[in-house]
Coordinates of C-alpha atoms in Angstrom, one line a residue:
M1 CA 105.6 88.2 78.2
Q2 CA 107.0 88.6 74.7
G3 CA 104.2 91.3 73.9
S4 CA 104.8 94.3 71.6
D5 CA 108.4 94.7 72.8
W6 CA 109.4 91.3 71.6
W7 CA 110.8 92.7 68.2
R8 CA 113.1 95.2 70.1
R9 CA 115.0 92.4 72.0
A10 CA 118.5 91.8 70.9
D11 CA 117.9 88.0 71.1
W12 CA 114.5 88.4 69.1
W13 CA 115.4 85.5 66.8
R14 CA 115.5 83.0 69.5
G15 CA 111.7 82.7 69.7
A16 CA 110.5 84.8 66.6
A17 CA 107.7 83.9 64.3
I18 CA 109.2 84.4 60.7
Y19 CA 107.1 84.6 57.5
Q20 CA 108.6 83.3 54.3
V21 CA 108.0 85.5 51.2
Y22 CA 108.8 84.0 47.8
V23 CA 108.7 87.3 46.0
R24 CA 107.8 86.1 42.7
S25 CA 104.7 84.6 43.9
F26 CA 103.5 86.9 46.7
A27 CA 101.9 89.9 45.0
D28 CA 102.3 91.7 41.8
G29 CA 102.3 95.5 41.9
N30 CA 102.9 96.4 38.5
G31 CA 100.5 93.9 36.8
D32 CA 103.2 91.9 34.6
G33 CA 102.2 88.6 36.0
T34 CA 105.4 88.4 38.3
G35 CA 105.4 89.2 42.0
D36 CA 107.6 92.2 42.9
L37 CA 108.5 94.6 45.8
A38 CA 105.5 96.9 45.0
G39 CA 103.2 94.1 45.6
L40 CA 105.0 93.1 48.8
R41 CA 105.0 96.7 50.1
A42 CA 101.2 96.8 49.4
H43 CA 100.6 93.7 51.4
L44 CA 102.9 94.1 54.4
R45 CA 100.1 94.8 56.7
H46 CA 98.9 91.3 56.1
I47 CA 102.0 89.8 57.4
A48 CA 102.1 92.2 60.3
D49 CA 98.4 91.5 61.2
L50 CA 99.2 87.6 61.4
G51 CA 101.2 88.4 64.2
M52 CA 104.6 87.9 62.8
D53 CA 108.0 89.0 64.1
A54 CA 110.0 88.9 60.9
I55 CA 110.0 88.3 57.1
W56 CA 112.4 86.1 55.2
L57 CA 112.7 86.7 51.5
N58 CA 113.9 84.5 48.8
P59 CA 116.6 85.9 46.5
W60 CA 115.7 89.3 45.0
Y61 CA 119.0 89.9 43.2
P62 CA 119.4 90.5 39.5
S63 CA 119.2 86.9 38.0
P64 CA 118.6 85.2 34.7
M65 CA 116.0 83.0 36.7
A66 CA 117.5 79.6 35.7
D67 CA 116.7 78.4 39.2
S68 CA 114.2 81.2 40.3
G69 CA 116.8 83.5 41.5
Y70 CA 119.3 81.3 43.2
D71 CA 121.4 81.9 40.1
V72 CA 122.7 85.4 41.2
A73 CA 124.2 87.7 38.7
D74 CA 124.8 90.6 41.1
Y75 CA 124.8 90.4 44.8
R76 CA 124.5 94.0 45.3
D77 CA 121.3 95.0 43.4
I78 CA 117.7 94.1 42.9
E79 CA 116.3 92.0 40.0
P80 CA 114.6 94.6 37.8
A81 CA 111.5 92.4 37.5
F82 CA 111.2 92.7 41.3
G83 CA 111.9 96.6 41.4
T84 CA 114.8 98.9 42.4
L85 CA 117.4 99.1 45.1
G86 CA 115.6 102.2 46.3
E87 CA 112.3 100.3 46.6
A88 CA 114.2 97.6 48.6
E89 CA 115.4 100.3 51.0
E90 CA 111.8 101.7 51.2
F91 CA 110.4 98.0 51.8
V92 CA 112.9 97.6 54.7
R93 CA 112.1 101.0 56.3
E94 CA 108.3 100.1 56.1
A95 CA 108.7 96.7 57.5
H96 CA 110.6 98.0 60.5
E97 CA 107.8 100.6 61.0
L98 CA 105.3 97.7 61.3
G99 CA 107.5 96.0 63.8
L100 CA 108.9 93.4 61.3
K101 CA 112.7 92.4 61.1
V102 CA 113.8 91.6 57.6
I103 CA 116.0 88.6 56.7
I104 CA 117.1 88.0 53.1
D105 CA 118.6 85.1 51.2
I106 CA 122.3 84.9 50.4
V107 CA 123.6 82.4 48.0
P108 CA 127.4 81.7 48.6
N109 CA 127.8 78.3 47.2
H110 CA 127.2 79.3 43.5
A111 CA 126.6 82.2 41.3
S112 CA 125.1 82.8 38.0
D113 CA 126.9 81.9 34.7
R114 CA 126.1 85.6 34.0
H115 CA 127.9 86.8 36.9
P116 CA 130.8 89.1 35.7
W117 CA 133.4 86.8 37.5
F118 CA 132.2 83.7 35.5
V119 CA 132.0 85.7 32.3
Q120 CA 135.5 86.7 32.8
A121 CA 136.6 83.2 33.7
L122 CA 135.3 82.0 30.4
A123 CA 137.0 84.7 28.4
D124 CA 140.4 84.6 30.1
G125 CA 140.7 80.8 29.7
P126 CA 142.7 78.0 31.4
G127 CA 145.2 78.9 34.1
S128 CA 143.7 82.4 34.5
P129 CA 143.1 84.0 38.0
A130 CA 139.5 84.4 37.1
R131 CA 139.1 80.7 36.7
E132 CA 140.5 80.1 40.1
R133 CA 137.4 81.7 41.7
F134 CA 135.3 78.7 40.4
W135 CA 136.1 75.0 40.1
F136 CA 137.6 74.7 36.6
R137 CA 139.4 71.3 35.9
P138 CA 140.6 69.3 32.9
G139 CA 138.6 66.3 32.0
R140 CA 139.6 62.6 32.3
G141 CA 139.9 60.2 29.4
E142 CA 142.3 60.3 26.4
H143 CA 141.2 63.6 25.3
G144 CA 139.7 65.1 28.3
E145 CA 136.2 64.0 27.1
L146 CA 135.0 62.8 30.6
P147 CA 134.0 64.9 33.6
P148 CA 136.8 65.3 36.4
N149 CA 135.0 62.9 38.7
D150 CA 131.7 61.1 39.3
W151 CA 129.9 63.9 41.2
Q152 CA 126.0 64.3 40.3
S153 CA 123.9 67.5 40.2
R154 CA 121.3 67.7 42.9
F155 CA 119.0 68.7 40.1
G156 CA 119.9 65.7 38.0
G157 CA 122.7 64.6 35.7
P158 CA 126.3 65.3 35.9
A159 CA 127.7 68.0 38.2
W160 CA 130.2 69.0 35.4
T161 CA 129.8 71.0 32.2
R162 CA 132.5 71.4 29.5
V163 CA 133.4 74.6 27.9
P164 CA 134.6 75.1 24.5
D165 CA 138.4 75.2 25.4
G166 CA 138.1 71.7 26.8
E167 CA 137.9 72.4 30.5
W168 CA 135.0 71.5 32.8
Y169 CA 133.5 73.5 35.7
L170 CA 131.7 72.2 38.8
H171 CA 128.1 72.9 39.3
L172 CA 126.2 71.0 42.1
Y173 CA 123.0 72.4 40.9
A174 CA 122.2 73.5 37.3
P175 CA 124.8 74.2 34.7
E176 CA 123.8 77.9 35.0
Q177 CA 125.0 77.9 38.6
P178 CA 128.8 77.4 38.8
D179 CA 130.1 76.7 42.2
L180 CA 132.3 79.2 43.9
N181 CA 135.9 78.2 45.1
W182 CA 136.0 79.3 48.7
S183 CA 139.7 78.4 49.0
N184 CA 140.4 81.5 46.6
P185 CA 140.8 84.5 48.8
D186 CA 138.8 86.7 46.3
V187 CA 135.6 84.7 47.1
P188 CA 135.5 85.3 51.1
A189 CA 136.6 88.9 50.6
E190 CA 133.8 89.5 48.1
F191 CA 131.1 88.0 50.4
D192 CA 132.4 90.1 53.4
E193 CA 131.6 93.2 51.4
V194 CA 128.3 91.8 50.2
L195 CA 127.2 91.3 53.9
R196 CA 128.2 94.7 54.8
F197 CA 126.5 96.3 51.8
W198 CA 123.1 94.9 52.9
F199 CA 123.6 95.2 56.7
D200 CA 124.4 98.9 56.0
R201 CA 121.0 99.0 54.4
G202 CA 119.2 97.9 57.5
I203 CA 118.9 94.2 56.7
D204 CA 118.5 92.4 60.1
G205 CA 120.0 89.0 58.9
F206 CA 120.7 86.4 56.1
R207 CA 119.2 83.0 55.5
I208 CA 122.2 81.1 53.9
D209 CA 121.4 78.8 51.0
V210 CA 123.4 75.4 51.0
A211 CA 125.2 76.5 54.2
D212 CA 126.8 73.2 54.5
G213 CA 128.2 73.0 50.8
L214 CA 130.9 75.9 50.4
V215 CA 133.9 74.0 51.2
K216 CA 135.0 71.2 48.8
D217 CA 137.8 68.5 49.2
P218 CA 140.4 70.0 46.9
D219 CA 141.2 66.6 45.5
L220 CA 137.7 66.2 44.2
P221 CA 137.5 62.5 44.7
D222 CA 134.9 60.2 43.3
V223 CA 132.0 59.4 45.6
H224 CA 130.7 56.2 43.9
G225 CA 130.5 53.4 46.6
R226 CA 131.6 55.9 49.3
D227 CA 129.6 54.9 52.5
T228 CA 131.1 57.6 54.9
I229 CA 130.2 61.1 55.7
P230 CA 130.9 63.9 55.1
L231 CA 130.8 63.9 51.4
P232 CA 133.6 65.8 49.7
Y233 CA 131.2 68.6 48.8
S234 CA 129.1 68.7 52.0
D235 CA 129.7 69.6 55.6
M236 CA 133.4 69.8 55.3
D237 CA 135.2 71.0 58.5
G238 CA 136.5 74.1 56.8
V239 CA 133.2 75.7 56.4
H240 CA 133.1 76.7 60.0
E241 CA 136.0 79.1 59.6
I242 CA 133.6 81.0 57.1
Y243 CA 131.0 81.3 59.5
R244 CA 133.2 82.5 62.3
R245 CA 134.3 85.2 59.9
W246 CA 130.8 86.3 59.2
R247 CA 129.7 86.3 62.8
A248 CA 132.4 88.6 63.6
I249 CA 131.0 90.9 60.9
A250 CA 127.5 90.5 62.1
D251 CA 128.3 91.2 65.8
S252 CA 130.3 94.4 65.0
Y253 CA 127.1 96.3 64.4
P254 CA 125.3 98.2 67.1
E255 CA 122.2 96.0 66.7
P256 CA 124.0 92.6 65.9
K257 CA 122.7 90.8 62.9
V258 CA 121.5 87.2 62.5
F259 CA 122.3 84.2 60.3
V260 CA 120.0 81.2 59.5
G261 CA 121.5 78.2 57.9
E262 CA 120.0 75.7 55.5
M263 CA 121.7 72.6 55.9
W264 CA 120.1 69.1 55.2
L265 CA 122.4 66.9 57.5
P266 CA 121.8 63.3 58.8
D267 CA 123.9 63.7 61.9
P268 CA 122.3 66.2 64.5
E269 CA 125.6 66.6 66.3
R270 CA 127.3 67.8 63.2
F271 CA 124.3 69.9 62.4
A272 CA 124.7 71.6 66.0
L273 CA 128.3 72.6 65.3
Y274 CA 127.0 75.2 62.9
L275 CA 125.2 76.8 65.8
R276 CA 128.1 77.2 68.3
P277 CA 128.1 80.7 69.8
D278 CA 130.6 82.2 67.4
E279 CA 128.9 80.8 64.1
L280 CA 125.3 80.9 63.0
H281 CA 122.4 81.9 65.2
S282 CA 119.9 79.1 64.1
A283 CA 119.2 76.8 61.4
F284 CA 116.2 75.2 59.7
N285 CA 114.9 71.9 61.2
F286 CA 114.3 69.7 58.4
D287 CA 114.0 66.5 60.2
F288 CA 110.7 67.9 61.7
L289 CA 109.4 69.0 58.4
S290 CA 110.1 65.6 56.9
C291 CA 108.7 63.5 59.9
P292 CA 105.5 61.6 59.2
W293 CA 102.2 62.3 61.1
D294 CA 103.0 59.8 63.9
A295 CA 103.3 60.5 67.5
E296 CA 106.2 58.3 68.5
K297 CA 108.4 59.4 65.4
L298 CA 107.5 63.2 66.1
R299 CA 108.5 62.9 69.8
G300 CA 111.7 61.3 68.7
V301 CA 112.5 64.2 66.2
I302 CA 111.6 66.8 68.9
D303 CA 113.6 65.3 71.4
A304 CA 116.6 64.8 69.3
T305 CA 116.4 68.3 68.0
L306 CA 116.1 69.9 71.3
S307 CA 119.1 67.8 72.7
A308 CA 121.4 68.7 69.8
H309 CA 120.6 72.4 70.2
A310 CA 121.0 72.3 74.0
I311 CA 124.7 71.2 73.6
V312 CA 125.4 74.6 72.0
G313 CA 122.9 76.8 73.7
A314 CA 121.0 77.5 70.4
P315 CA 117.3 77.7 69.8
A316 CA 115.5 75.1 67.7
T317 CA 113.4 76.2 64.7
W318 CA 110.2 74.5 63.4
V319 CA 109.0 74.7 59.9
L320 CA 106.2 72.7 58.0
S321 CA 106.6 74.0 54.5
N322 CA 108.8 76.1 52.3
H323 CA 109.4 76.9 48.6
D324 CA 111.3 73.5 48.0
V325 CA 109.0 70.9 49.4
T326 CA 105.4 69.6 48.9
R327 CA 103.0 71.7 50.9
H328 CA 102.0 70.0 54.0
V329 CA 98.2 70.2 53.5
T330 CA 98.8 67.8 50.8
R331 CA 101.4 65.6 52.4
Y332 CA 99.3 65.1 55.6
G333 CA 96.4 63.9 53.5
R334 CA 98.3 60.9 52.2
D335 CA 98.7 57.4 53.5
D336 CA 102.5 58.1 53.8
T337 CA 102.8 61.6 55.3
S338 CA 106.5 61.8 55.3
F339 CA 108.8 63.9 52.8
G340 CA 111.9 63.1 51.0
F341 CA 113.6 64.7 48.0
D342 CA 114.4 61.1 46.6
D343 CA 110.6 60.5 46.4
R344 CA 108.3 63.5 46.5
K345 CA 105.3 61.1 45.9
H346 CA 103.9 63.3 43.0
G347 CA 100.5 62.1 42.0
V348 CA 100.0 59.8 45.1
P349 CA 96.3 60.3 46.2
T350 CA 95.6 62.8 49.0
D351 CA 92.5 63.6 51.1
P352 CA 92.3 67.4 51.4
V353 CA 90.0 67.4 54.2
L354 CA 92.2 65.1 56.4
G355 CA 95.2 67.0 55.3
T356 CA 93.8 70.4 56.4
R357 CA 92.7 69.0 59.8
R358 CA 96.2 67.6 60.3
A359 CA 97.8 70.9 59.0
R360 CA 95.8 72.9 61.6
A361 CA 96.9 70.6 64.5
A362 CA 100.6 70.7 63.3
A363 CA 100.3 74.6 63.3
L364 CA 99.6 74.6 67.0
L365 CA 102.3 71.9 67.6
S366 CA 105.1 73.9 65.8
M367 CA 104.1 77.2 67.3
A368 CA 104.1 75.7 70.7
L369 CA 107.6 74.1 70.6
P370 CA 110.7 75.8 72.0
G371 CA 112.4 78.2 69.6
G372 CA 111.4 79.9 66.4
V373 CA 108.7 79.1 64.1
Y374 CA 108.4 79.6 60.2
V375 CA 105.3 80.1 58.1
Y376 CA 105.6 79.9 54.4
Q377 CA 103.3 82.2 52.4
G378 CA 99.9 80.6 51.8
E379 CA 100.2 78.3 54.7
E380 CA 98.0 80.6 56.6
L381 CA 95.4 80.1 53.9
G382 CA 95.7 76.3 53.9
L383 CA 96.8 76.1 50.2
P384 CA 97.5 72.7 48.9
E385 CA 100.3 71.7 46.4
V386 CA 99.2 72.2 42.8
E387 CA 100.2 68.9 41.2
D388 CA 98.5 69.3 37.8
L389 CA 100.4 72.2 36.3
P390 CA 100.8 71.7 32.5
D391 CA 104.3 70.7 31.5
A392 CA 104.5 73.6 29.4
V393 CA 104.4 76.0 32.2
R394 CA 106.8 74.5 34.5
Q395 CA 110.1 76.3 35.2
D396 CA 111.8 74.5 37.9
P397 CA 115.2 73.1 36.4
V398 CA 114.5 69.8 38.4
F399 CA 111.7 69.2 35.8
A400 CA 113.9 69.6 32.9
R401 CA 117.1 68.1 34.2
T402 CA 115.3 64.9 35.1
G403 CA 113.3 64.8 31.8
G404 CA 109.9 65.0 33.8
A405 CA 110.7 62.1 36.0
D406 CA 110.5 64.6 38.9
I407 CA 108.2 67.3 38.2
G408 CA 109.9 69.5 40.6
R409 CA 109.0 72.3 43.0
D410 CA 106.7 74.6 40.9
G411 CA 103.5 73.2 42.6
C412 CA 104.4 74.9 46.0
R413 CA 105.3 78.2 44.3
V414 CA 101.9 79.1 42.6
P415 CA 101.1 82.7 43.3
M416 CA 99.0 83.7 46.4
P417 CA 95.3 84.2 46.0
W418 CA 94.2 87.6 47.6
S419 CA 90.6 88.1 46.5
G420 CA 88.0 87.5 43.7
A421 CA 86.3 84.6 42.3
Q422 CA 88.7 83.7 39.4
P423 CA 92.4 83.9 38.7
P424 CA 94.5 85.9 39.1
F425 CA 92.6 86.3 42.6
G426 CA 94.0 89.7 43.1
F427 CA 97.5 88.8 42.7
N428 CA 97.5 91.9 40.5
D429 CA 95.0 94.5 39.5
T430 CA 95.4 94.2 35.7
G431 CA 94.1 90.6 35.3
A432 CA 97.4 89.5 33.8
A433 CA 97.9 85.8 34.1
P434 CA 100.4 85.1 36.9
W435 CA 103.8 83.4 35.8
L436 CA 102.2 80.0 37.1
P437 CA 98.5 79.4 36.9
Q438 CA 96.3 79.2 40.0
P439 CA 93.6 76.6 40.3
S440 CA 89.9 77.9 40.1
P441 CA 89.0 76.1 43.4
W442 CA 91.2 78.6 45.2
A443 CA 88.4 81.1 45.0
G444 CA 87.4 79.8 48.4
L445 CA 90.9 80.1 49.9
T446 CA 91.7 83.9 49.1
V447 CA 92.6 86.1 52.0
A448 CA 89.4 88.0 51.3
A449 CA 87.3 84.9 51.4
Q450 CA 88.7 83.8 54.7
S451 CA 89.1 87.2 56.6
G452 CA 86.6 87.5 59.3
V453 CA 85.2 84.0 58.9
D454 CA 85.2 82.2 62.2
G455 CA 87.1 79.0 62.0
S456 CA 88.8 79.8 58.6
M457 CA 92.5 78.8 58.4
L458 CA 93.6 82.4 58.1
E459 CA 91.6 83.5 61.3
F460 CA 92.9 80.4 63.0
Y461 CA 96.6 81.4 62.2
R462 CA 96.0 84.9 63.3
A463 CA 94.6 83.8 66.5
A464 CA 97.3 81.4 67.1
L465 CA 100.2 83.7 66.3
H466 CA 98.9 86.6 68.4
L467 CA 98.3 84.2 71.4
R468 CA 101.6 82.9 71.0
R469 CA 103.2 86.4 71.0
S470 CA 101.2 87.3 74.1
L471 CA 102.3 84.5 76.3
D472 CA 105.7 84.2 78.3
A473 CA 105.4 80.5 77.9
F474 CA 105.9 80.2 74.1
G475 CA 109.0 80.8 72.0
D476 CA 112.3 80.1 73.5
G477 CA 112.4 78.1 76.8
P478 CA 112.0 74.7 78.4
L479 CA 109.6 71.9 77.6
T480 CA 108.3 69.1 79.9
W481 CA 106.4 66.1 78.5
L482 CA 103.2 65.2 80.1
D483 CA 103.0 61.6 81.4
G484 CA 100.0 59.3 81.4
L485 CA 98.4 60.3 77.9
P486 CA 96.7 57.8 75.6
E487 CA 98.7 56.0 72.9
G488 CA 99.2 58.2 69.9
V489 CA 98.9 61.4 71.9
L490 CA 101.6 64.1 72.4
G491 CA 101.5 66.5 75.2
F492 CA 103.9 68.9 76.8
A493 CA 103.9 71.8 79.1
R494 CA 105.8 75.0 78.8
T495 CA 106.2 77.5 81.6
D496 CA 103.3 79.2 83.5
G497 CA 101.1 76.0 83.2
I498 CA 100.7 76.4 79.4
A499 CA 100.4 73.1 77.6
C500 CA 99.9 71.9 74.1
V501 CA 98.3 68.4 73.4
V502 CA 98.0 66.8 69.9
N503 CA 95.9 63.8 69.1
L504 CA 97.4 61.9 66.4
S505 CA 95.3 58.8 67.1
D506 CA 92.3 57.6 65.3
G507 CA 89.7 58.4 67.9
T508 CA 88.8 61.0 70.5
V509 CA 90.7 61.4 73.8
D510 CA 90.2 62.9 77.1
L511 CA 92.2 66.2 77.6
P512 CA 94.3 66.3 80.6
A513 CA 92.9 68.2 83.6
H514 CA 93.1 71.8 82.8
Q515 CA 91.7 75.2 83.8
E516 CA 91.0 76.6 80.3
V517 CA 91.2 75.7 76.7
L518 CA 93.2 78.7 75.1
L519 CA 92.8 77.5 71.5
A520 CA 92.0 74.3 69.6
S521 CA 92.5 73.3 66.0
Q522 CA 89.0 71.7 65.8
E523 CA 85.9 72.2 67.8
L524 CA 86.1 70.2 71.0
E525 CA 83.5 67.6 72.1
G526 CA 83.2 68.7 75.6
T527 CA 86.6 67.7 77.3
L528 CA 87.2 65.4 74.4
L529 CA 89.9 66.3 71.9
P530 CA 89.1 64.8 68.3
A531 CA 91.4 62.9 66.2
D532 CA 94.0 64.7 64.2
S533 CA 93.5 67.8 66.5
A534 CA 95.4 69.8 68.9
A535 CA 94.8 72.3 71.8
W536 CA 96.5 74.7 73.9
L537 CA 95.6 74.5 77.5
R538 CA 96.1 76.3 80.9
L539 CA 96.5 73.5 83.2
T540 CA 95.2 73.3 86.7

């Protein structure tokens, strides 16, 4: 049984339930409209009471916030809007007292253009050692007026910006996020020390932003018309040496630390290479997140995921939403329930009732699969995507870089509703407007409105996560598909006769023979499982 000692196991990460906190939007302790460490510390009990094993925080470092903190100006301190280094250390201590591990983001692919290294690089000029820490290059064309190659920013527009002395620098994201040059020895040496700085303060692990992107082809070749992978700025073989070096640091601690990779890779075998025993411990499974609500396709993704991870003996992870993607209550209410960055389907009609039904079933599915599970803040409240934010309040650089063609990711980052009948819904105690406006209909979705209410999304999540933690069957371990189920129905057994059945068809179906229903996402009709519902069973 996982039970209360699960948190103390050295391999806790293999089956942990991890709660993602987007600090800016979680809770505002000082009443200025921005979430902070004071707010987070005040609501730590909410996370612990859900039945979570760990917390993952998005970047909390000093930042000009050109990309919501992913433009880091100082890797060894806390953004003043969020609090102080002392408060961060207190937060870690308090989380540990509640049995919660702490994972924080690290952003090694790029820094902020306000980082001292980049400021020095601009000041020292072409040919200086400071510029070798980044990707500065002369331009093409008669007068160097063209970018060094045809690479495009993932936020839209060219991936190069020209500085006054005529050179260009690479930024695969916003211009305020210059890419670091990992072939320069200063860069890996610096990050070795950054890892130790936070590990020494009790951090239990890091989630690695853009984990596949650190190494670039030094020839910087054009990519137009290229039909092979890896691309010259993603998943290059040299990145694995970096993570072997990091793993050695993590393993040097009395209680070994963990790494979680963020890689959007199309090849599951290359994805698995990052999870070899001397590299990262786990990585986000974006194929599962992106998969439509379809039994055959979901089973294909689950099988492919488990097979790829089995090769290297690593646990899979299962995630439905995060700070970059459309919330799944909204996605699952559409005719096309898939997700892709190339088409976020902004403005496509959605059925919130259907989306919520499917979200509840998907929660039981994801929590029952082998490995770890992630819950994005607000998921436990059934929050939908906020798609009608006024353009004037949008802050995601994707919106600006695409001229509004892509409205960006602000809709999944709207601050949490805690209590009350109107905004700011207890996000703070002063009534100050949050940094992004909350919809008035969220009054019925607050933590206070759902607490103690039988059948609410919040109580459903609490029940599921606590049951998951109490059973030997869930978390890491084997899976066996159940045979003979109707078309459109997924069913699998874990150990000890515990099973999960998910009905993705249009009608009710008979549950397989069972001794007990442990939990269902919707009220059952006798032994019938309604459409778009799931149940955990103890089989006969």
